[in-house]
Coordinates of C-alpha atoms in Angstrom, one line a residue:
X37 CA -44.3 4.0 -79.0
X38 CA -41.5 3.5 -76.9
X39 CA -42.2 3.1 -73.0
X40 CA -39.8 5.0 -70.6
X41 CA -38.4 2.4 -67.8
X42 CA -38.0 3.8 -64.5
X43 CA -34.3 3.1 -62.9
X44 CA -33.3 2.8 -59.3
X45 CA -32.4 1.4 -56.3
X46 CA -34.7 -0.3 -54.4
X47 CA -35.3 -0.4 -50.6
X48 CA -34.3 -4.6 -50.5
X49 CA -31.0 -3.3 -52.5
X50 CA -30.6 0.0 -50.0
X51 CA -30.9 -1.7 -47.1
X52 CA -28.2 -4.0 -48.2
X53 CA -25.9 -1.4 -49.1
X54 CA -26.2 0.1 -45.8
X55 CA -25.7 -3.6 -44.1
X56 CA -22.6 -4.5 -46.0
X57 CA -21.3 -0.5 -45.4
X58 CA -21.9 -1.0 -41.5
X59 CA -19.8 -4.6 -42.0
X60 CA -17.3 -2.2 -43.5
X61 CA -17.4 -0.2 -40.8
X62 CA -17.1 -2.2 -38.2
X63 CA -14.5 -3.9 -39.4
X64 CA -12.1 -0.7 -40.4
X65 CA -13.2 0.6 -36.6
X66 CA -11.7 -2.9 -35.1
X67 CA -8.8 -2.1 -37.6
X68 CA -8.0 1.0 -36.1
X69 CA -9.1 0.8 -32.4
X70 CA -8.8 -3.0 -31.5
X71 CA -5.7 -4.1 -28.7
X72 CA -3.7 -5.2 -31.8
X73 CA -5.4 -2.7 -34.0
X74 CA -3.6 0.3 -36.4
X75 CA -3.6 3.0 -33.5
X76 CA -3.1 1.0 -30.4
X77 CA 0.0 -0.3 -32.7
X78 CA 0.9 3.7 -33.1
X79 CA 0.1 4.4 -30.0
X80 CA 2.6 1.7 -28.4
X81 CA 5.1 2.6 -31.1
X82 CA 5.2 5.8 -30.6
X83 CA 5.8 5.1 -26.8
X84 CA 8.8 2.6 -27.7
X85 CA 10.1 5.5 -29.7
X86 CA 9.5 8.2 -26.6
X87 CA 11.2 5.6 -24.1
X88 CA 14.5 5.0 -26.1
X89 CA 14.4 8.7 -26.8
X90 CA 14.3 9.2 -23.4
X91 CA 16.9 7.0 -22.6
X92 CA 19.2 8.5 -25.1
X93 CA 18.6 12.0 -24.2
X94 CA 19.3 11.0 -20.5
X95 CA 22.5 9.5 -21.3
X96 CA 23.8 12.0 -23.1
X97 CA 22.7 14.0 -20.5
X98 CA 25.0 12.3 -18.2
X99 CA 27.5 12.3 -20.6
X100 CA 27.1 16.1 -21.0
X101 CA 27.1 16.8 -17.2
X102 CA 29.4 15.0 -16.0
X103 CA 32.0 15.2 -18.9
X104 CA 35.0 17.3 -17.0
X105 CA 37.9 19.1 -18.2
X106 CA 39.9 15.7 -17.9
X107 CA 37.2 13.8 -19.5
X108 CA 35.7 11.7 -16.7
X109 CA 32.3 10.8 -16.0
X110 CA 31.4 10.7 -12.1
X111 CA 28.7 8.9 -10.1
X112 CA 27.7 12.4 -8.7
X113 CA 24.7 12.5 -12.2
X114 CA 23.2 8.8 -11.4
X115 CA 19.4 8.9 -10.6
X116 CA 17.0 7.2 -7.6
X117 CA 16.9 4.0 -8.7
X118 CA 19.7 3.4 -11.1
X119 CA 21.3 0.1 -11.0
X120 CA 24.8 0.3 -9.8
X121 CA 27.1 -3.2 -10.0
X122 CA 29.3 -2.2 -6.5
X123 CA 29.9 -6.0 -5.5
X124 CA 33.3 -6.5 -7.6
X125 CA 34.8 -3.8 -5.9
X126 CA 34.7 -5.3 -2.4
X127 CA 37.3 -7.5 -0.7
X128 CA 35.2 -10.8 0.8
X129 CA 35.7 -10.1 4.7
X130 CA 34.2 -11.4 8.1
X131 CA 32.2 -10.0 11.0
X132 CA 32.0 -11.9 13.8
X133 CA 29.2 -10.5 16.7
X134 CA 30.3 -10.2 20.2
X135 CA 34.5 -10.6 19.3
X136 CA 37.2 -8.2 19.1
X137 CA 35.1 -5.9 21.6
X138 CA 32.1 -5.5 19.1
X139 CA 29.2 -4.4 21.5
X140 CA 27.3 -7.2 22.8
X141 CA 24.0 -8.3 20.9
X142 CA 22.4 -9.3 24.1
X143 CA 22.6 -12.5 22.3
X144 CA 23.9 -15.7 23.9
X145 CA 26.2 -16.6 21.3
X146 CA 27.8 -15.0 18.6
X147 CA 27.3 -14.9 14.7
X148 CA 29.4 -14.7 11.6
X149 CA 28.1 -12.6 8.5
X150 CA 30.1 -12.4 5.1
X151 CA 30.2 -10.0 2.6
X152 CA 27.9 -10.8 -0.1
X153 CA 30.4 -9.6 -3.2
X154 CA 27.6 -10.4 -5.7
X155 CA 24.4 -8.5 -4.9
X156 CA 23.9 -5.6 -7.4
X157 CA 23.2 -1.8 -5.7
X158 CA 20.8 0.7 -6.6
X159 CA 20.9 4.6 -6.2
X160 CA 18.6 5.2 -2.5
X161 CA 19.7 8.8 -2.5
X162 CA 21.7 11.7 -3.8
X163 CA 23.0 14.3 -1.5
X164 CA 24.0 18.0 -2.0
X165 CA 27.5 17.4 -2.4
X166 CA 27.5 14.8 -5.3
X167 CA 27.7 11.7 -3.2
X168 CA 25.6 9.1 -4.2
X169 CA 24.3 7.0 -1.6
X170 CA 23.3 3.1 -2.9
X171 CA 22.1 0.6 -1.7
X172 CA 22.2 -3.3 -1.6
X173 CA 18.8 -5.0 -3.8
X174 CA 19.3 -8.2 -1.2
X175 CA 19.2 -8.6 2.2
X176 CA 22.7 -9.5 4.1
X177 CA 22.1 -12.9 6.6
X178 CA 24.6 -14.5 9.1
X179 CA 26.6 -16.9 7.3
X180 CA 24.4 -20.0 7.3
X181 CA 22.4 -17.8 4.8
X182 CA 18.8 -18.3 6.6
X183 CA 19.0 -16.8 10.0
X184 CA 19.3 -12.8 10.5
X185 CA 20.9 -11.0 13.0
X186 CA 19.8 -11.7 16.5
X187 CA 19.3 -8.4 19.1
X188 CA 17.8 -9.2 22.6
X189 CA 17.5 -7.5 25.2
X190 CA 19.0 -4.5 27.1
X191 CA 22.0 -4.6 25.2
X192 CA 20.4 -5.6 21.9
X193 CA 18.8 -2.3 22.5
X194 CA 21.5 -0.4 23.7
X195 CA 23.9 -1.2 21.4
X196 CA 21.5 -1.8 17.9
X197 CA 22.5 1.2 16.3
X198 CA 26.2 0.5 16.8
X199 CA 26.2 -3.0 15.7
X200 CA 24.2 -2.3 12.4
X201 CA 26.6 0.2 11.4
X202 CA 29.5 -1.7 12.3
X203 CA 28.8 -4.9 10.3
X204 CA 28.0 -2.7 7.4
X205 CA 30.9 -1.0 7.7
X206 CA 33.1 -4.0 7.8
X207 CA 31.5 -6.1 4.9
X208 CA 30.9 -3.1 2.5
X209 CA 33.1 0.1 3.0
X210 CA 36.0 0.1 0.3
X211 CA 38.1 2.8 1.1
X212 CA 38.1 4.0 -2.7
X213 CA 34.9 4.3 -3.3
X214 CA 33.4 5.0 -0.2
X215 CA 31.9 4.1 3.2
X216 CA 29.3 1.9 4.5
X217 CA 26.5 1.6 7.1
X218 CA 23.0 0.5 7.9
X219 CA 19.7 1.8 6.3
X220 CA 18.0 3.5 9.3
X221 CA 14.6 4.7 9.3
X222 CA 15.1 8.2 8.2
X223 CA 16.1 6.4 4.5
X224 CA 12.5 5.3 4.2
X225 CA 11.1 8.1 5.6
X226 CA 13.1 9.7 2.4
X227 CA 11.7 7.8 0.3
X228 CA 7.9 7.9 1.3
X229 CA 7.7 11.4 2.6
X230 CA 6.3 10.4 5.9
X231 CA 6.6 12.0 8.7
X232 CA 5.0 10.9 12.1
X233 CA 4.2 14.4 13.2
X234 CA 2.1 15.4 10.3
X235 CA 1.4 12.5 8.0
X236 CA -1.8 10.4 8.5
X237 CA -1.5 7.3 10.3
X238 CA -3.7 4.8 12.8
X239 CA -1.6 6.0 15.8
X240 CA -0.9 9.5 15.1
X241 CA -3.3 11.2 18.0
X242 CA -1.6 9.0 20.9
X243 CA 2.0 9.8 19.3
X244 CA 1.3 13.2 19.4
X245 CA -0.7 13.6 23.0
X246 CA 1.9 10.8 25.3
X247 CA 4.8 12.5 24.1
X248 CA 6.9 12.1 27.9
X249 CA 6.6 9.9 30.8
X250 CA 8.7 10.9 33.8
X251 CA 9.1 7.8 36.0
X252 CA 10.2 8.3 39.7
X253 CA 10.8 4.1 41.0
X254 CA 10.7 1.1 39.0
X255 CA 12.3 0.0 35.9
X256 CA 15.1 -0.1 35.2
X257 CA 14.2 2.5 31.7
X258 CA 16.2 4.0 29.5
X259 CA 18.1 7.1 30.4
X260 CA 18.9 8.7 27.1
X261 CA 21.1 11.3 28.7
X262 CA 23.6 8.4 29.2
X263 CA 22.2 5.7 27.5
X264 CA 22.0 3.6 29.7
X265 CA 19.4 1.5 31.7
X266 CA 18.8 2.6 35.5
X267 CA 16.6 2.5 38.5
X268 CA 15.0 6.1 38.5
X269 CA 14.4 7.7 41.8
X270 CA 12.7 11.0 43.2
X271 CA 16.0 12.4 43.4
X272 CA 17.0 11.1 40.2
X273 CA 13.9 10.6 38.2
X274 CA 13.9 9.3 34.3
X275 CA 11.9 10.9 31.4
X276 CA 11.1 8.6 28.5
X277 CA 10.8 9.8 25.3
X278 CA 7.3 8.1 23.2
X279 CA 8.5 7.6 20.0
X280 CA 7.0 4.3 18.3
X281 CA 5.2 4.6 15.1
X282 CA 4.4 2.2 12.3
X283 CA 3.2 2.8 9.1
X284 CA 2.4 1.0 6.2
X285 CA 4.3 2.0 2.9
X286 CA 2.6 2.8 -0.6
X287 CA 3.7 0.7 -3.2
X288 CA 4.1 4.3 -5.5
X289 CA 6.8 4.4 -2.7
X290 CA 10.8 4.9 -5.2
X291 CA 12.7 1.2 -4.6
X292 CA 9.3 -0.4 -3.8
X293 CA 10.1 -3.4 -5.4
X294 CA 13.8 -3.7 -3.6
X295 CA 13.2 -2.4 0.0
X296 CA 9.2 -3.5 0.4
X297 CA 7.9 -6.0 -2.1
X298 CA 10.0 -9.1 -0.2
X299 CA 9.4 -8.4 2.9
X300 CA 5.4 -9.1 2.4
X301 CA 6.4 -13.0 1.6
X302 CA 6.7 -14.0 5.0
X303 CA 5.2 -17.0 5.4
X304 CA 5.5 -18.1 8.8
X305 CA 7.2 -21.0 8.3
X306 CA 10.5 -19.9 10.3
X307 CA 11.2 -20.3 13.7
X308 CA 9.1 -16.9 15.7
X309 CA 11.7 -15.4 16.7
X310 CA 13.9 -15.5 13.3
X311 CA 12.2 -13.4 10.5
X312 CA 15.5 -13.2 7.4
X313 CA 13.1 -11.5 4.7
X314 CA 12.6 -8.8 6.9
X315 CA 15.6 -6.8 8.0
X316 CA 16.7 -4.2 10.7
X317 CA 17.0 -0.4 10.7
X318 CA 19.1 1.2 12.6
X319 CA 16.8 3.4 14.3
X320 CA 15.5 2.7 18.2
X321 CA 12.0 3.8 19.5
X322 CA 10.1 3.4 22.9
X323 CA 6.5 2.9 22.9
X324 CA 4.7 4.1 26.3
X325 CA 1.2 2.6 27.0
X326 CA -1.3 4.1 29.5
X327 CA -0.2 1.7 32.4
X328 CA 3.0 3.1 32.5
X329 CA 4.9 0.0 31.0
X330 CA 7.3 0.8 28.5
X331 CA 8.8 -1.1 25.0
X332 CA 12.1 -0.5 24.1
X333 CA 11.7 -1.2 20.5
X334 CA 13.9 -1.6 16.9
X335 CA 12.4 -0.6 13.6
X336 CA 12.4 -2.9 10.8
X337 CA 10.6 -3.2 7.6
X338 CA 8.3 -6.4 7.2
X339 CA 5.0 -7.2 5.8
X340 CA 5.1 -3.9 3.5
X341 CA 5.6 -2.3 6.5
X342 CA 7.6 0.1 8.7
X343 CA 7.6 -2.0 12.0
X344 CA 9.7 -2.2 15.1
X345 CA 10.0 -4.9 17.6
X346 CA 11.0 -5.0 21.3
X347 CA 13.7 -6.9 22.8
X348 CA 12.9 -5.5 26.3
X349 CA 9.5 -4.5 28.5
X350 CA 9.5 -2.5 31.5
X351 CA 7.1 -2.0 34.1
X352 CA 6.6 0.4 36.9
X353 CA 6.4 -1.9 39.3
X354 CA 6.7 -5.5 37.8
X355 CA 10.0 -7.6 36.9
X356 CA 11.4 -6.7 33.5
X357 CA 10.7 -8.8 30.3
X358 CA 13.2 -9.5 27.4
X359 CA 12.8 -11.1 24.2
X360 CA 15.0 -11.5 21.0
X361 CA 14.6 -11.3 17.4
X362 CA 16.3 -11.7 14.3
X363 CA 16.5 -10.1 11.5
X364 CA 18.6 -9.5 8.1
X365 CA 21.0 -6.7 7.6
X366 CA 20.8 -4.0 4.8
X367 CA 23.6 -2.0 4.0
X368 CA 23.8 1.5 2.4
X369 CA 27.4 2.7 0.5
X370 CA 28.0 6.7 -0.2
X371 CA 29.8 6.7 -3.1
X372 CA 32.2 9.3 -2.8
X373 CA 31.3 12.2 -6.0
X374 CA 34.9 11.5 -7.8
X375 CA 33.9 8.0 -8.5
X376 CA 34.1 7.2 -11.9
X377 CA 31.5 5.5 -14.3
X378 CA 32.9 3.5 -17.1
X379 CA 31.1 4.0 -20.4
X380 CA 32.9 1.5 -22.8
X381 CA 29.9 -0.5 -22.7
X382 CA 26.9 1.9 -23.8
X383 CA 24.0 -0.4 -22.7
X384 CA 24.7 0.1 -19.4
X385 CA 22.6 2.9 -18.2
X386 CA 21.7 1.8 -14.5
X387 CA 17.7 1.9 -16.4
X388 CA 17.5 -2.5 -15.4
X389 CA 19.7 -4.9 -13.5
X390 CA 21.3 -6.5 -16.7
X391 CA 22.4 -2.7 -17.4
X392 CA 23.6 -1.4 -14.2
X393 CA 25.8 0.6 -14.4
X394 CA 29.9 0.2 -14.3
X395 CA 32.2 1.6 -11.8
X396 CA 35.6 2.2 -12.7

C-alpha cells in the first residue's frame, strides 16, 4: 500500500523567498528612485528636453515677433537678463575729470577713465517704446584699473549726478545705437521692487516721521531750490529734504549675480577711502539725525547692499566736515528699438555670456 507524501513549502524555505524578494525589492526601488537611478534619470531628461524646448520656442518667438515686413529682427523682443555683446560697437575714447569744464569732483586732482570696449552687456530693462536699456556685467575704473572714481565734498555732491552721467556718456554712447549714462538708484529699485515708503526696512519709521528740517542759521545746507550750498537765515531759511535709506538686496533680486554678487567681496584690503568693487549711483540723498546735523550723501551698491556715503556733514552750529570716496562707474546704454540683431549664428540667444547676443 502506497503512502501519499505531503508536498510543500516550508517556513525555512518561505522565509527565504520573502528575504531574497525584499533584496529584489530593494534593489529595483534604488533602481528607480536613487540620484543616478531610472526616474531621477527621466526626471532630469525630461527637464533637458523642457529647457531646449524652451529655448527654441523662445527664439522662434523672437524670430516671429520681431520678423518685419523688410525682414529684420530688432532688439525691441530681448528679455531681462539676456546677454548682449555691445563692446565692439564703441570707439575707445577718454574722459578726463575736472578738464574741458567737466564739473569739479571736489577732488584735488583729476582722473582719466577709458572705455572698456570688451565687457559684455546684459538687458537691465525694457521700456514702453521698444528701447532696450543694457547694462555693463563689469565695473568701469579710472585708468590705472584699481582706483574708482573719487567725489568729495560740496561739489562731489553737487555735481555727482552730472559727472556720472557725463563719463558714461562719453565712454559708452554710440550715436547708432544709442545713448549712455549712469545706473542710478531707481534701476535697482526696478529691479527689487522696493520702495522706501512702503517696503519693510530697519529705518523705515524714522524715514517716514523726519521727513523735513527747516534750518534758520548755520550750515551752510543744501538749498535744493538752487542747488546750491548756503548760509540759511530767518529771512531766508532752508528746508532739507530727509531722504537716506539703505536696504539690503535679495539675492532672488533679476541681475543678482552682475549688479550684487561682487560687490560682497570687499575685503578690506584697499586704501579706506577707495572701495573699486563697489560702484556709484547716480542718485543723491540727505540723512537728518535728531541733533540737527545733516549728511549729504551718494548711493552706491556694496556689500549686497544699497548704500550711500557722505562726502560732506553739516552742523547747526559746528564747522562743516568733508570726506571723499571712491568708487567704480557703471554705465547703462538704451538701445534704440530699430537696432538690429544678427541671427547668422543661431547659438546666440543672449540665454549665457558665450551666447550673447549679436548686434548688427
Amino acid at each position: 500500500m502506497k503512502q501519499n507524501k505531503m508536498e510543500g513549502i516550508t517556513l525555512i524555505a518561505l522565509v527565504i523567498t520573502i528575504i531574497v524578494l525584499l533584496i529584489l525589492a530593494g534593489v529595483t526601488i534604488s533602481t528607480l528612485t536613487g540620484d543616478n537611478g531610472i526616474l531621477a534619470k527621466a526626471v532630469e531628461a525630461k527637464d533637458k528636453t523642457e529647457t531646449a524646448k524652451e529655448t527654441e520656442e523662445q527664439m522662434l518667438e523672437l524670430l516671429e515677433k520681431q520678423l518685419n515686413e523688410e525682414g529684420k529682427i530688432t532688439v525691441s523682443a530681448l528679455k531681462v537678463g539676456d546677454y548682449v555683446k555691445y563692446g565692439d560697437k564703441l570707439t575707445a575714447q577718454t574722459y578726463v575729470t575736472k578738464e574741458n569744464e567737466e564739473p569739479d569732483t571736489g577732488y584735488e586732482t583729476s582722473q582719466t577713465f577709458n572705455t572698456n570696449t570688451t565687457t559684455l552687456w546684459r538687458v537691465i530693462n525694457k521700456k514702453a517704446n521698444g528701447d532696450v536699456e543694457i547694462v555693463a556685467v563689469n565695473n568701469t575704473l579710472s585708468s590705472d584699473g584699481t582706483t574708482g572714481l573719487y567725489l568729495k565734498s560740496q561739489n562731489g555732491f553737487l555735481n555727482a549726478e552730472t559727472i556720472l552721467d557725463n563719463l558714461c556718456s562719453k565712454l559708452y554712447s554710440n550715436p547708432a545705437y544709442g545713448t549712455a549714462r549712469s545706473i542710478d538708484v531707481d534701476d535697482i529699485n526696478n529691479l527689487t521692487g522696493f520702495n522706501p515708503e512702503t517696503s519693510e526696512w530697519e529705518g523705515k519709521d524714522y524715514y517716514l516721521n523726519n521727513r523735513t528740517k527747516t534750518y534758520t542759521s548755520g550750515g551752510p545746507f543744501f538749498d535744493k531750490n538752487s542747488n546750491t550750498f548756503r548760509e540759511p537765515t530767518t529771512e531766508n531759511p532752508i528746508t532739507v529734504e530727509h531722504s537716506y535709506y539703505y536696504y539690503i538686496v535679495d539675492e532672488n533680486m533679476p541681475l543678482y549675480n552682475t549688479l550684487i554678487e561682487s560687490s560682497k567681496s570687499y575685503n578690506g584690503q584697499y586704501k579706506e577711502t577707495n572701495y573699486p568693487m563697489f560702484y556709484w549711483l547716480a542718485s543723491r540723498n540727505a540723512h537728518i539725525f535728531t541733533t540737527g546735523m545733516v549728511r549729504y550723501r551718494i548711493f552706491n551698491i556694496g556689500t549686497g547692499e544699497v548704500r550711500s556715503w557722505y562726502t560732506m556733514e553739516r552742523f547747526p552750529a559746528l564747522n562743516p566736515v568733508d570726506l571723499s570716496y571712491a568708487c567704480a562707474i557703471r554705465p547703462i546704454v538704451t538701445l534704440n528699438n530699430d537696432v538690429q540683431i544678427d541671427t547668422s549664428d543661431v547659438t546666440k540667444n543672449g540665454s549665457e555670456e558665450g551666447r550673447a547676443w549679436v548686434l548688427k
